[in-house]
Coordinates of C-alpha atoms in Angstrom, one line a residue:
Chain A
M226 CA 0.8 83.2 181.8
A227 CA 3.9 85.1 180.7
I228 CA 6.2 86.0 183.3
P229 CA 9.9 86.6 182.1
D230 CA 12.8 85.0 183.7
K231 CA 15.0 87.5 185.4
R232 CA 17.0 85.0 187.5
T233 CA 20.7 85.9 187.9
T234 CA 23.3 85.6 190.3
E235 CA 25.1 88.0 192.8
A236 CA 28.5 87.4 190.7
E237 CA 26.8 88.1 187.7
V238 CA 25.1 91.5 189.0
V239 CA 28.5 92.6 190.0
S240 CA 30.4 91.9 187.5
R241 CA 28.3 94.5 185.4
L242 CA 29.4 97.4 187.8
R243 CA 32.3 99.6 187.3
D244 CA 34.3 101.9 189.7
G245 CA 32.7 105.1 190.7
M246 CA 29.2 104.1 190.6
T247 CA 26.6 105.2 192.7
I248 CA 25.0 102.1 194.8
G249 CA 21.9 102.4 196.9
I250 CA 21.2 99.9 199.2
G251 CA 17.7 99.1 200.8
G252 CA 16.8 97.9 204.2
W253 CA 17.0 100.0 207.5
G254 CA 20.0 99.9 209.8
S255 CA 20.7 96.4 210.3
R256 CA 17.2 95.0 209.1
R257 CA 16.4 93.2 205.7
K258 CA 19.8 94.2 203.8
P259 CA 20.7 92.9 200.9
M260 CA 24.1 91.3 202.3
S261 CA 24.8 88.8 199.9
L262 CA 25.1 91.2 197.2
V263 CA 27.0 93.5 199.7
R264 CA 29.4 90.4 200.3
E265 CA 30.1 89.9 196.6
L266 CA 30.9 93.9 196.3
L267 CA 33.5 92.9 199.1
R268 CA 35.1 90.3 197.2
S269 CA 35.1 92.5 194.0
D270 CA 38.0 94.8 192.7
L271 CA 35.3 97.8 192.4
K272 CA 36.7 101.0 194.2
D273 CA 35.5 104.7 194.6
L274 CA 31.9 103.7 195.3
T275 CA 29.0 106.5 196.2
V276 CA 26.6 104.2 198.5
V277 CA 23.4 105.6 199.5
S278 CA 21.4 104.0 202.5
Y279 CA 20.0 104.1 205.6
G280 CA 22.9 102.6 206.7
G281 CA 24.0 99.5 208.7
P282 CA 26.6 97.1 208.4
D283 CA 26.4 97.5 204.7
I284 CA 28.0 101.2 205.1
G285 CA 30.4 99.8 207.8
L286 CA 31.9 96.9 206.0
L287 CA 32.2 98.8 202.6
C288 CA 34.0 101.5 204.2
R289 CA 36.5 98.9 205.9
A290 CA 37.1 97.1 202.9
G291 CA 38.2 100.6 201.2
K292 CA 35.3 100.4 198.7
V293 CA 33.6 103.6 199.4
K294 CA 34.4 107.2 198.1
R295 CA 31.2 108.8 199.3
A296 CA 28.4 107.8 201.9
V297 CA 25.3 109.2 201.6
Y298 CA 22.9 108.1 204.8
G299 CA 20.5 109.1 207.1
F300 CA 22.1 107.5 210.0
V301 CA 24.6 104.4 210.2
S302 CA 23.4 102.3 212.9
L303 CA 23.5 98.2 214.0
D304 CA 20.2 98.7 216.0
S305 CA 21.2 96.5 219.0
I306 CA 24.4 98.4 218.6
P307 CA 23.5 102.0 218.0
L308 CA 26.9 103.3 216.7
E309 CA 28.5 101.3 213.6
P310 CA 32.1 101.2 214.7
H311 CA 33.4 100.5 211.2
F312 CA 31.8 103.6 209.6
R313 CA 33.0 105.8 213.0
N314 CA 36.7 104.7 212.1
A315 CA 35.9 105.8 208.6
R316 CA 34.5 108.9 209.8
Q317 CA 37.0 109.8 212.3
N318 CA 40.2 108.8 209.9
G319 CA 38.8 111.0 207.3
T320 CA 39.0 108.2 204.8
V321 CA 35.2 108.7 203.2
E322 CA 33.5 111.4 202.2
A323 CA 30.2 112.2 203.8
T324 CA 26.7 113.4 202.8
E325 CA 25.0 113.4 206.0
L326 CA 21.1 113.8 205.5
D327 CA 18.2 114.2 207.8
E328 CA 16.3 110.7 207.1
G329 CA 13.2 112.3 205.7
M330 CA 15.7 114.3 203.1
L331 CA 17.0 110.9 202.3
L332 CA 13.4 110.1 201.4
L333 CA 12.6 113.1 199.3
G334 CA 15.9 112.8 197.6
L335 CA 15.2 109.3 196.5
Q336 CA 11.2 110.1 195.8
A337 CA 12.6 112.9 193.5
A338 CA 15.0 110.4 191.3
A339 CA 11.9 108.1 191.3
W340 CA 9.8 110.5 189.8
R341 CA 12.6 112.1 187.6
V342 CA 11.8 115.8 188.9
P343 CA 15.4 117.6 190.1
F344 CA 14.5 118.3 193.6
L345 CA 11.6 118.3 196.3
P346 CA 11.1 120.9 199.0
C347 CA 11.2 120.4 202.6
R348 CA 11.6 122.4 205.9
A349 CA 14.1 119.9 207.3
G350 CA 17.6 121.5 207.7
M351 CA 16.7 125.1 207.8
G352 CA 18.2 126.7 210.8
T353 CA 20.6 123.5 211.5
D354 CA 24.1 123.0 210.9
L355 CA 23.4 120.5 208.0
L356 CA 23.4 123.1 205.4
R357 CA 26.3 124.7 206.7
V358 CA 28.5 121.8 206.7
M359 CA 27.2 120.5 203.5
P360 CA 27.2 123.9 201.2
Q361 CA 26.1 121.9 198.0
F362 CA 22.3 122.2 199.5
E363 CA 20.5 125.4 197.9
M364 CA 17.3 126.9 199.1
V365 CA 14.0 127.7 196.8
R366 CA 11.5 130.0 197.2
S367 CA 7.8 128.7 196.7
P368 CA 6.3 130.9 193.9
Y369 CA 2.9 131.0 195.8
P370 CA 2.0 133.3 198.6
G371 CA 3.5 132.8 202.0
P372 CA 1.1 131.4 204.8
D373 CA 0.9 135.2 206.0
G374 CA -0.2 136.2 202.4
G375 CA 3.2 137.9 201.7
E376 CA 6.3 136.4 200.0
G377 CA 6.4 132.6 199.1
E378 CA 8.0 130.6 201.8
E379 CA 12.0 129.5 201.4
L380 CA 12.5 125.9 201.9
V381 CA 15.2 123.8 201.2
A382 CA 15.5 121.9 197.9
V383 CA 16.6 118.5 198.1
P384 CA 18.3 117.5 194.8
A385 CA 17.2 114.1 193.3
I386 CA 19.5 111.1 194.2
E387 CA 19.9 109.4 191.2
L388 CA 21.7 105.5 191.4
D389 CA 23.3 103.7 189.0
V390 CA 22.0 100.7 190.6
A391 CA 19.9 99.5 193.7
F392 CA 20.3 96.5 195.8
I393 CA 17.1 95.1 197.6
H394 CA 16.3 92.0 199.5
M395 CA 12.7 90.7 199.5
N396 CA 11.5 87.7 201.5
R397 CA 9.6 86.3 198.7
A398 CA 9.8 87.0 194.9
D399 CA 8.7 85.5 191.5
Q400 CA 11.2 84.9 188.5
G401 CA 10.0 87.7 187.0
G402 CA 11.3 90.1 189.7
N403 CA 7.9 90.8 191.4
G404 CA 8.8 91.0 195.4
Q405 CA 7.0 90.5 198.7
F406 CA 7.8 91.7 201.9
L407 CA 6.7 89.9 204.9
N408 CA 8.1 92.1 208.0
Q409 CA 6.3 95.3 209.1
D410 CA 7.8 97.8 207.1
L411 CA 8.9 98.1 203.3
Y412 CA 11.4 100.8 204.4
M413 CA 12.4 102.9 201.4
D414 CA 13.2 100.0 199.3
D415 CA 10.3 100.9 196.4
L416 CA 11.9 104.2 196.1
M417 CA 15.4 102.9 196.1
A418 CA 14.6 100.6 193.3
M419 CA 12.9 103.3 191.0
A420 CA 15.6 106.0 191.7
A421 CA 18.3 103.6 190.2
K422 CA 18.8 103.0 186.4
E423 CA 18.9 99.2 187.4
C424 CA 17.7 97.1 190.7
F425 CA 18.8 93.9 191.6
M426 CA 16.7 92.1 194.2
S427 CA 17.8 89.1 196.3
T428 CA 15.1 87.1 197.8
E429 CA 14.9 84.3 200.4
Q430 CA 12.7 82.2 197.8
I431 CA 11.7 82.3 194.3
I432 CA 8.0 81.0 194.4
P433 CA 5.4 80.7 191.6
T434 CA 3.6 83.8 191.0
E435 CA 0.1 82.6 192.2
D436 CA 1.6 81.5 195.5
F437 CA 2.2 85.2 196.9
P438 CA -1.2 85.1 198.7
K439 CA -0.1 82.0 200.7
Y440 CA 2.5 84.2 202.4
G441 CA 0.7 87.7 202.9
S442 CA -2.2 89.8 201.3
F443 CA -1.6 91.4 198.2
H444 CA -0.7 94.7 200.1
T445 CA 2.8 92.8 200.9
Q446 CA 3.0 92.8 197.0
R447 CA 5.0 96.1 196.9
I448 CA 7.9 95.4 194.5
S449 CA 6.7 95.2 190.8
R450 CA 8.5 93.7 187.9
L451 CA 8.5 97.1 186.5
M452 CA 11.2 98.4 189.2
T453 CA 13.5 95.2 188.9
T454 CA 16.2 94.1 186.3
G455 CA 16.9 90.9 187.9
V456 CA 16.4 88.4 191.0
I457 CA 18.5 86.2 192.8
E458 CA 17.4 83.4 195.1
R459 CA 19.7 83.2 198.1
P460 CA 18.3 81.9 201.7
G461 CA 20.0 83.5 204.3
A462 CA 21.0 86.5 202.1
A463 CA 20.3 89.4 204.6
H464 CA 22.6 87.6 207.3
F465 CA 23.5 89.1 209.9
T466 CA 20.8 91.4 209.8
E467 CA 17.2 90.5 210.6
C468 CA 14.7 89.4 208.0
P469 CA 11.7 88.5 210.0
P470 CA 9.7 86.3 209.7
D471 CA 12.4 84.1 208.1
Y472 CA 14.8 84.9 210.4
A473 CA 16.0 87.3 213.3
R474 CA 19.3 89.0 213.3
D475 CA 22.2 87.2 214.4
E476 CA 23.3 89.2 217.5
A477 CA 26.3 87.1 218.4
F478 CA 27.8 87.4 214.7
Q479 CA 26.9 90.9 214.7
K480 CA 28.8 91.2 217.9
E481 CA 31.8 89.5 216.7
Y482 CA 31.5 91.5 213.6
A483 CA 31.6 94.9 215.8
A484 CA 34.5 93.6 217.6
T485 CA 36.7 93.5 214.7
A486 CA 37.0 97.1 214.8
K487 CA 39.3 97.1 217.4
S488 CA 42.3 95.9 215.2
D489 CA 43.5 95.4 212.0
E490 CA 44.2 91.9 213.1
A491 CA 40.8 91.0 214.4
W492 CA 39.6 92.4 210.9
D493 CA 41.8 90.7 209.0
A494 CA 41.1 87.1 210.7
F495 CA 37.1 88.1 210.2
K496 CA 37.9 88.9 206.4
A497 CA 39.8 85.7 206.1
K498 CA 37.3 83.4 207.7
Y499 CA 34.0 85.1 206.8
L500 CA 34.3 87.2 203.4
D501 CA 37.2 85.6 201.2
V502 CA 35.1 82.7 200.7
T503 CA 32.1 82.2 198.3
E504 CA 28.7 82.9 199.7
D505 CA 27.9 79.1 199.7
E506 CA 31.0 78.8 202.3
Y507 CA 29.5 81.7 204.3
Q508 CA 26.2 80.8 204.9
K509 CA 27.4 77.0 205.7
L510 CA 29.8 78.7 208.3
V511 CA 27.0 80.7 209.7
G512 CA 24.2 78.3 209.4
V513 CA 21.4 80.4 208.5
A514 CA 19.9 78.6 205.5
S515 CA 20.9 75.2 205.9
Chain B
M629 CA 19.6 96.1 242.3
S630 CA 16.7 94.4 244.2
T631 CA 13.9 94.7 242.0
I632 CA 11.3 93.4 244.8
E633 CA 12.8 96.3 246.8
I634 CA 12.3 99.1 244.4
Q635 CA 8.8 97.8 243.2
D636 CA 7.7 98.3 247.3
G637 CA 9.7 101.2 248.3
P638 CA 9.1 105.0 247.8
P639 CA 9.3 106.4 244.6
T640 CA 12.8 106.1 243.1
R641 CA 14.7 108.8 241.2
A642 CA 13.8 107.1 237.5
E643 CA 10.1 107.1 238.6
V644 CA 10.2 111.1 239.1
C645 CA 11.9 111.1 235.9
A646 CA 9.4 109.4 234.4
V647 CA 6.5 111.8 235.6
A648 CA 8.4 114.6 234.8
V649 CA 8.6 113.1 231.0
A650 CA 5.0 112.4 231.2
E651 CA 4.1 116.1 232.4
A652 CA 5.8 117.0 229.0
F653 CA 3.1 115.5 227.0
R654 CA 0.3 116.8 229.2
G655 CA -2.3 119.0 226.8
D656 CA -1.0 117.0 223.6
G657 CA -4.2 115.5 223.0
E658 CA -4.7 113.5 219.7
R659 CA -1.3 113.3 218.5
L660 CA 1.7 111.1 218.4
C661 CA 3.7 111.1 221.4
N662 CA 7.1 109.6 220.4
P663 CA 9.5 109.4 223.1
I664 CA 13.1 107.6 222.6
G665 CA 14.7 105.9 225.2
T666 CA 13.6 103.7 228.2
I667 CA 12.7 106.3 230.7
P668 CA 11.0 108.6 228.1
M669 CA 9.1 105.4 227.0
V670 CA 7.8 104.8 230.5
G671 CA 6.7 108.4 230.8
G672 CA 4.9 108.7 227.6
R673 CA 3.1 105.7 228.3
L674 CA 2.3 106.8 231.9
A675 CA 0.8 110.2 230.5
R676 CA -1.6 108.0 228.5
E677 CA -2.6 105.8 231.1
A678 CA -2.8 108.2 233.9
F679 CA -4.0 111.6 232.3
E680 CA -3.7 112.5 228.6
P681 CA -5.7 109.3 227.1
D682 CA -6.1 110.7 223.6
L683 CA -2.1 110.2 222.9
V684 CA -1.1 108.0 220.1
M685 CA 1.9 105.9 220.5
T686 CA 4.0 103.5 218.5
D687 CA 4.8 100.0 219.3
G688 CA 8.5 100.3 218.3
F689 CA 8.1 98.1 215.1
G690 CA 5.9 99.9 212.3
G691 CA 2.6 100.0 214.3
F692 CA 0.5 102.1 216.8
A693 CA -0.2 100.4 219.9
A694 CA -3.3 100.9 221.7
N695 CA -2.2 99.1 224.9
P696 CA 0.9 100.3 227.0
L697 CA 3.3 98.0 225.9
P698 CA 6.3 97.7 228.3
P699 CA 9.8 98.9 226.9
G700 CA 11.7 96.3 225.2
A701 CA 8.3 94.1 224.9
D702 CA 8.0 91.9 222.0
P703 CA 5.6 93.5 219.7
S704 CA 3.3 90.7 219.2
G705 CA 1.6 91.9 222.5
A706 CA 0.7 95.2 220.7
V707 CA -2.9 95.7 220.1
V708 CA -2.2 97.6 216.8
E709 CA -4.7 100.5 216.2
A710 CA -3.0 101.6 212.9
W711 CA 0.0 100.6 210.7
N712 CA 2.6 103.2 210.4
P713 CA 6.0 101.9 208.8
Y714 CA 8.7 104.5 208.2
P715 CA 7.8 105.9 205.1
Q716 CA 4.3 106.8 206.7
M717 CA 6.2 108.5 209.9
F718 CA 7.5 110.9 207.9
T719 CA 4.3 112.1 206.3
V720 CA 2.9 112.0 209.9
L721 CA 6.1 114.1 211.0
W722 CA 5.9 116.7 208.2
N723 CA 2.0 117.2 209.0
G724 CA 2.7 118.1 212.6
K725 CA 0.8 115.8 214.5
R726 CA 3.6 114.8 216.7
H727 CA 5.7 115.3 219.7
V728 CA 9.1 113.8 220.0
M729 CA 11.3 113.3 223.0
M730 CA 15.0 112.7 221.8
G731 CA 18.2 112.4 223.3
A732 CA 20.8 114.7 223.0
T733 CA 24.9 114.1 223.0
Q734 CA 25.1 118.2 223.5
V735 CA 22.4 120.9 224.1
D736 CA 22.6 124.6 224.7
R737 CA 20.7 127.4 226.6
W738 CA 18.8 128.1 223.4
G739 CA 17.9 124.5 223.0
N740 CA 20.2 123.6 220.1
Q741 CA 20.8 120.1 220.0
N742 CA 23.8 117.7 218.8
I743 CA 23.5 113.9 218.0
A744 CA 26.0 114.1 215.0
C745 CA 29.5 113.9 216.2
I746 CA 31.7 115.7 218.5
G747 CA 34.6 118.0 217.0
D748 CA 34.6 119.3 213.4
W749 CA 32.0 117.6 211.3
H750 CA 34.4 117.2 208.4
Q751 CA 36.6 115.1 210.2
P752 CA 34.9 114.5 213.8
R753 CA 36.7 113.3 216.8
S754 CA 34.0 111.1 217.6
Q755 CA 31.2 109.9 214.9
L756 CA 27.9 109.7 216.4
L757 CA 24.6 109.1 214.8
G758 CA 24.6 111.9 212.3
F759 CA 22.0 114.3 212.0
R760 CA 19.2 111.5 211.9
G761 CA 15.9 113.1 212.2
A762 CA 16.7 116.1 214.4
P763 CA 16.3 118.8 211.8
G764 CA 13.1 117.8 210.4
N765 CA 11.5 117.0 213.9
T766 CA 12.5 120.5 215.3
I767 CA 11.3 122.5 212.2
N768 CA 8.0 120.6 211.9
H769 CA 6.5 119.9 215.0
T770 CA 6.9 120.1 219.1
T771 CA 10.2 118.4 220.4
S772 CA 11.7 117.8 223.9
Y773 CA 15.0 116.6 225.0
W774 CA 16.2 113.6 227.6
V775 CA 19.5 113.4 229.0
P776 CA 19.8 110.6 231.8
N777 CA 23.3 111.9 232.8
H778 CA 23.0 115.8 233.2
N779 CA 26.9 117.0 233.1
P780 CA 28.4 120.0 231.6
K781 CA 30.1 118.0 228.6
V782 CA 26.0 117.6 227.7
F783 CA 24.7 121.0 228.8
V784 CA 27.3 123.0 227.0
E785 CA 27.9 126.8 226.3
A786 CA 27.7 125.6 222.2
V787 CA 27.2 122.6 220.6
D788 CA 29.5 121.0 218.1
V789 CA 27.1 120.8 215.3
V790 CA 23.3 122.0 215.5
C791 CA 21.2 119.1 214.6
G792 CA 17.9 120.2 216.3
V793 CA 17.0 123.8 215.9
G794 CA 17.0 126.1 218.8
Y795 CA 15.2 129.2 219.7
D796 CA 17.9 131.4 218.7
R797 CA 18.2 129.8 215.1
A798 CA 14.5 129.5 215.1
R799 CA 14.4 133.3 215.5
E800 CA 16.9 134.1 212.6
L801 CA 14.5 132.1 210.5
G802 CA 11.7 134.5 210.8
P803 CA 8.0 133.8 212.0
V804 CA 6.8 132.2 209.0
A805 CA 9.8 129.3 208.6
S806 CA 9.8 128.6 212.6
R807 CA 6.0 128.6 213.0
F808 CA 6.0 125.3 213.8
H809 CA 8.7 125.0 216.1
E810 CA 8.5 124.5 219.7
I811 CA 11.1 123.0 222.3
R812 CA 8.8 122.2 225.0
R813 CA 11.3 120.6 227.9
V814 CA 14.3 119.2 228.6
V815 CA 14.1 116.7 231.3
S816 CA 17.3 115.4 232.9
N817 CA 18.2 112.9 235.8
L818 CA 18.7 116.1 238.1
G819 CA 15.7 118.1 237.3
V820 CA 13.4 119.9 234.5
F821 CA 14.0 122.6 232.2
D822 CA 11.9 124.9 229.9
F823 CA 12.5 128.0 227.5
E824 CA 9.4 130.0 229.2
T825 CA 11.4 132.9 229.4
P826 CA 11.3 136.2 227.8
D827 CA 14.3 135.6 225.1
N828 CA 13.7 131.7 225.3
T829 CA 16.8 130.9 227.2
M830 CA 16.9 127.8 229.3
R831 CA 15.2 128.3 232.4
L832 CA 15.3 125.6 235.7
R833 CA 11.6 124.7 235.9
S834 CA 12.1 122.1 238.7
V835 CA 14.9 120.2 240.8
H836 CA 14.1 116.8 241.4
P837 CA 13.9 115.5 245.1
G838 CA 17.2 115.3 246.7
V839 CA 19.0 117.4 244.2
T840 CA 20.1 121.0 245.0
V841 CA 19.9 124.0 242.9
E842 CA 23.7 124.4 243.1
E843 CA 24.4 120.7 242.2
I844 CA 22.5 121.6 238.8
V845 CA 24.3 124.7 238.2
D846 CA 27.8 122.9 238.9
A847 CA 26.5 120.3 236.2
T848 CA 25.3 123.2 233.7
G849 CA 28.1 124.5 231.5
F850 CA 25.8 127.7 230.5
E851 CA 24.3 130.3 232.9
L852 CA 20.7 129.0 233.5
V853 CA 17.8 131.1 234.4
I854 CA 17.0 130.2 238.1
P855 CA 13.7 131.7 239.4
T856 CA 13.6 133.0 242.9
D857 CA 11.8 130.1 243.9
V858 CA 12.6 126.8 242.2
P859 CA 10.1 124.0 243.1
E860 CA 10.6 120.7 243.5
S861 CA 9.5 118.3 240.6
R862 CA 6.4 116.3 241.8
L863 CA 6.4 112.7 243.1
P864 CA 4.2 110.0 241.3
T865 CA 0.7 109.7 242.6
D866 CA -0.2 106.0 244.1
E867 CA -1.8 105.3 240.9
E868 CA 1.1 106.5 238.5
L869 CA 3.7 104.2 240.9
R870 CA 1.0 101.2 240.5
L871 CA 1.0 101.7 236.7
M872 CA 5.0 102.0 236.5
R873 CA 5.4 99.1 238.3
E874 CA 2.7 96.7 237.3
V875 CA 1.8 97.5 233.8
I876 CA 4.2 99.6 232.0
D877 CA 7.5 98.6 233.3
P878 CA 7.1 95.4 235.4
R879 CA 10.8 94.5 234.7
G880 CA 11.9 97.8 236.1
L881 CA 14.3 98.9 232.9
R882 CA 13.9 102.5 234.2
E883 CA 15.8 101.8 237.1
K884 CA 19.0 101.0 234.8
E885 CA 18.8 104.0 232.9
V886 CA 19.1 106.4 236.0
P887 CA 20.0 104.4 239.1
N888 CA 18.4 105.4 242.3
P889 CA 20.8 107.7 244.6

């Protein structure tokens, strides 16, 4: 059995990135986010990033640390804390540019990039202010007759959202970059992976390929190595977001994080304690993986 | 708040609201009833248990639950009838077999809804959720709104950002583009509203017991259509009360969202 060895580290991955890149981040809100890769981004000197995400603390942290030029999102939420306070500050202070999409439009933009077509049509956005405040979105007329037999329907043309790199987090993976999710929802992680030139996947545990069935049915093996460039074994990587069945969201830590949006002093203390340290030190401090 | 007292006493305002929510889903048959918020969830489950048995409902965690799971309950208690993760949810949504009840930070007389931000979108005074699902929901299937705290800052003359499409915008789009658009109801802690008027502007459909028409007019930042005789919102039946108190929401979370006056 020949399985390639794509094992790598967060530091190696982030050292390949350049200022101004477009980075897609998998997960959903404060759920199964590749946070160890996000933390490595925070430790780097990278800047002017475009971040594409069904956003949670990934967008909040990267905005607060001044890494983000533009955020592309369907929403930004911490789930148990509905509004992401650091992201709110960034929007209200005008320090981040926004492409604020309907959730379904974001799916279609990623799908279009994954399929290598320039756009996909949809109704979402028609009649709303989304098209007024973001004039970059164009309409497209169907070449086929409309439902009344007349002129073809006019629809929103959602442009492909091409990513330089995608980060996703899976419960289990093998060294070849095949990945398995064990919670209820893959979210758009497969689309993120395929919309990107390169995709790096962190995982709770690297297992032998033949062991995937021990953890879930083959329907859970939704990330194939065709989609991934590298795999990082990092138990606790998704902390403080949830990663069931391996661990729940660290609600106490999330509250502590959210509270740091109140003052620069609070953020500086949080950053010094949790972010200006190595991932190993972070994991020891928060005690998820032990 | 004494839970025991509420559980035994006459219907509370929260329970009247839940019944009004349930009524919004009457006649929907076999489609996804997707209420967001505590009282909407109680009301949606009540509709299915009491009079609309074919409704499909989520467990809030990627499945459709055949049993009436209490709001906030662990999904492990769900009898999952089908898997419906987020990517699949958009297929259901675009396919149209769905009636969602969303929140509204602002709503106007045409049913235009805002959840994105307050102020100028380019640099908002207060950033909220973003457009989220509102554009896709309102143009693809039936949508209703829930407002737990009816006041003139929510019921406004004009919303700051149109996220959910109202009837004036739908009309501008024309009959083809707007053929799946329907804003069915707005339910608030004070009354029930619909758009069943010649020009589809918001009408007061019923006032909750204990609320006057004047109170609602004062709490609304635009001119409502007020019929000559405004009925009272109906009370829960004994069986509906029992369902809410014993089966659907035994912890009484609904009473926290809308306190009894």
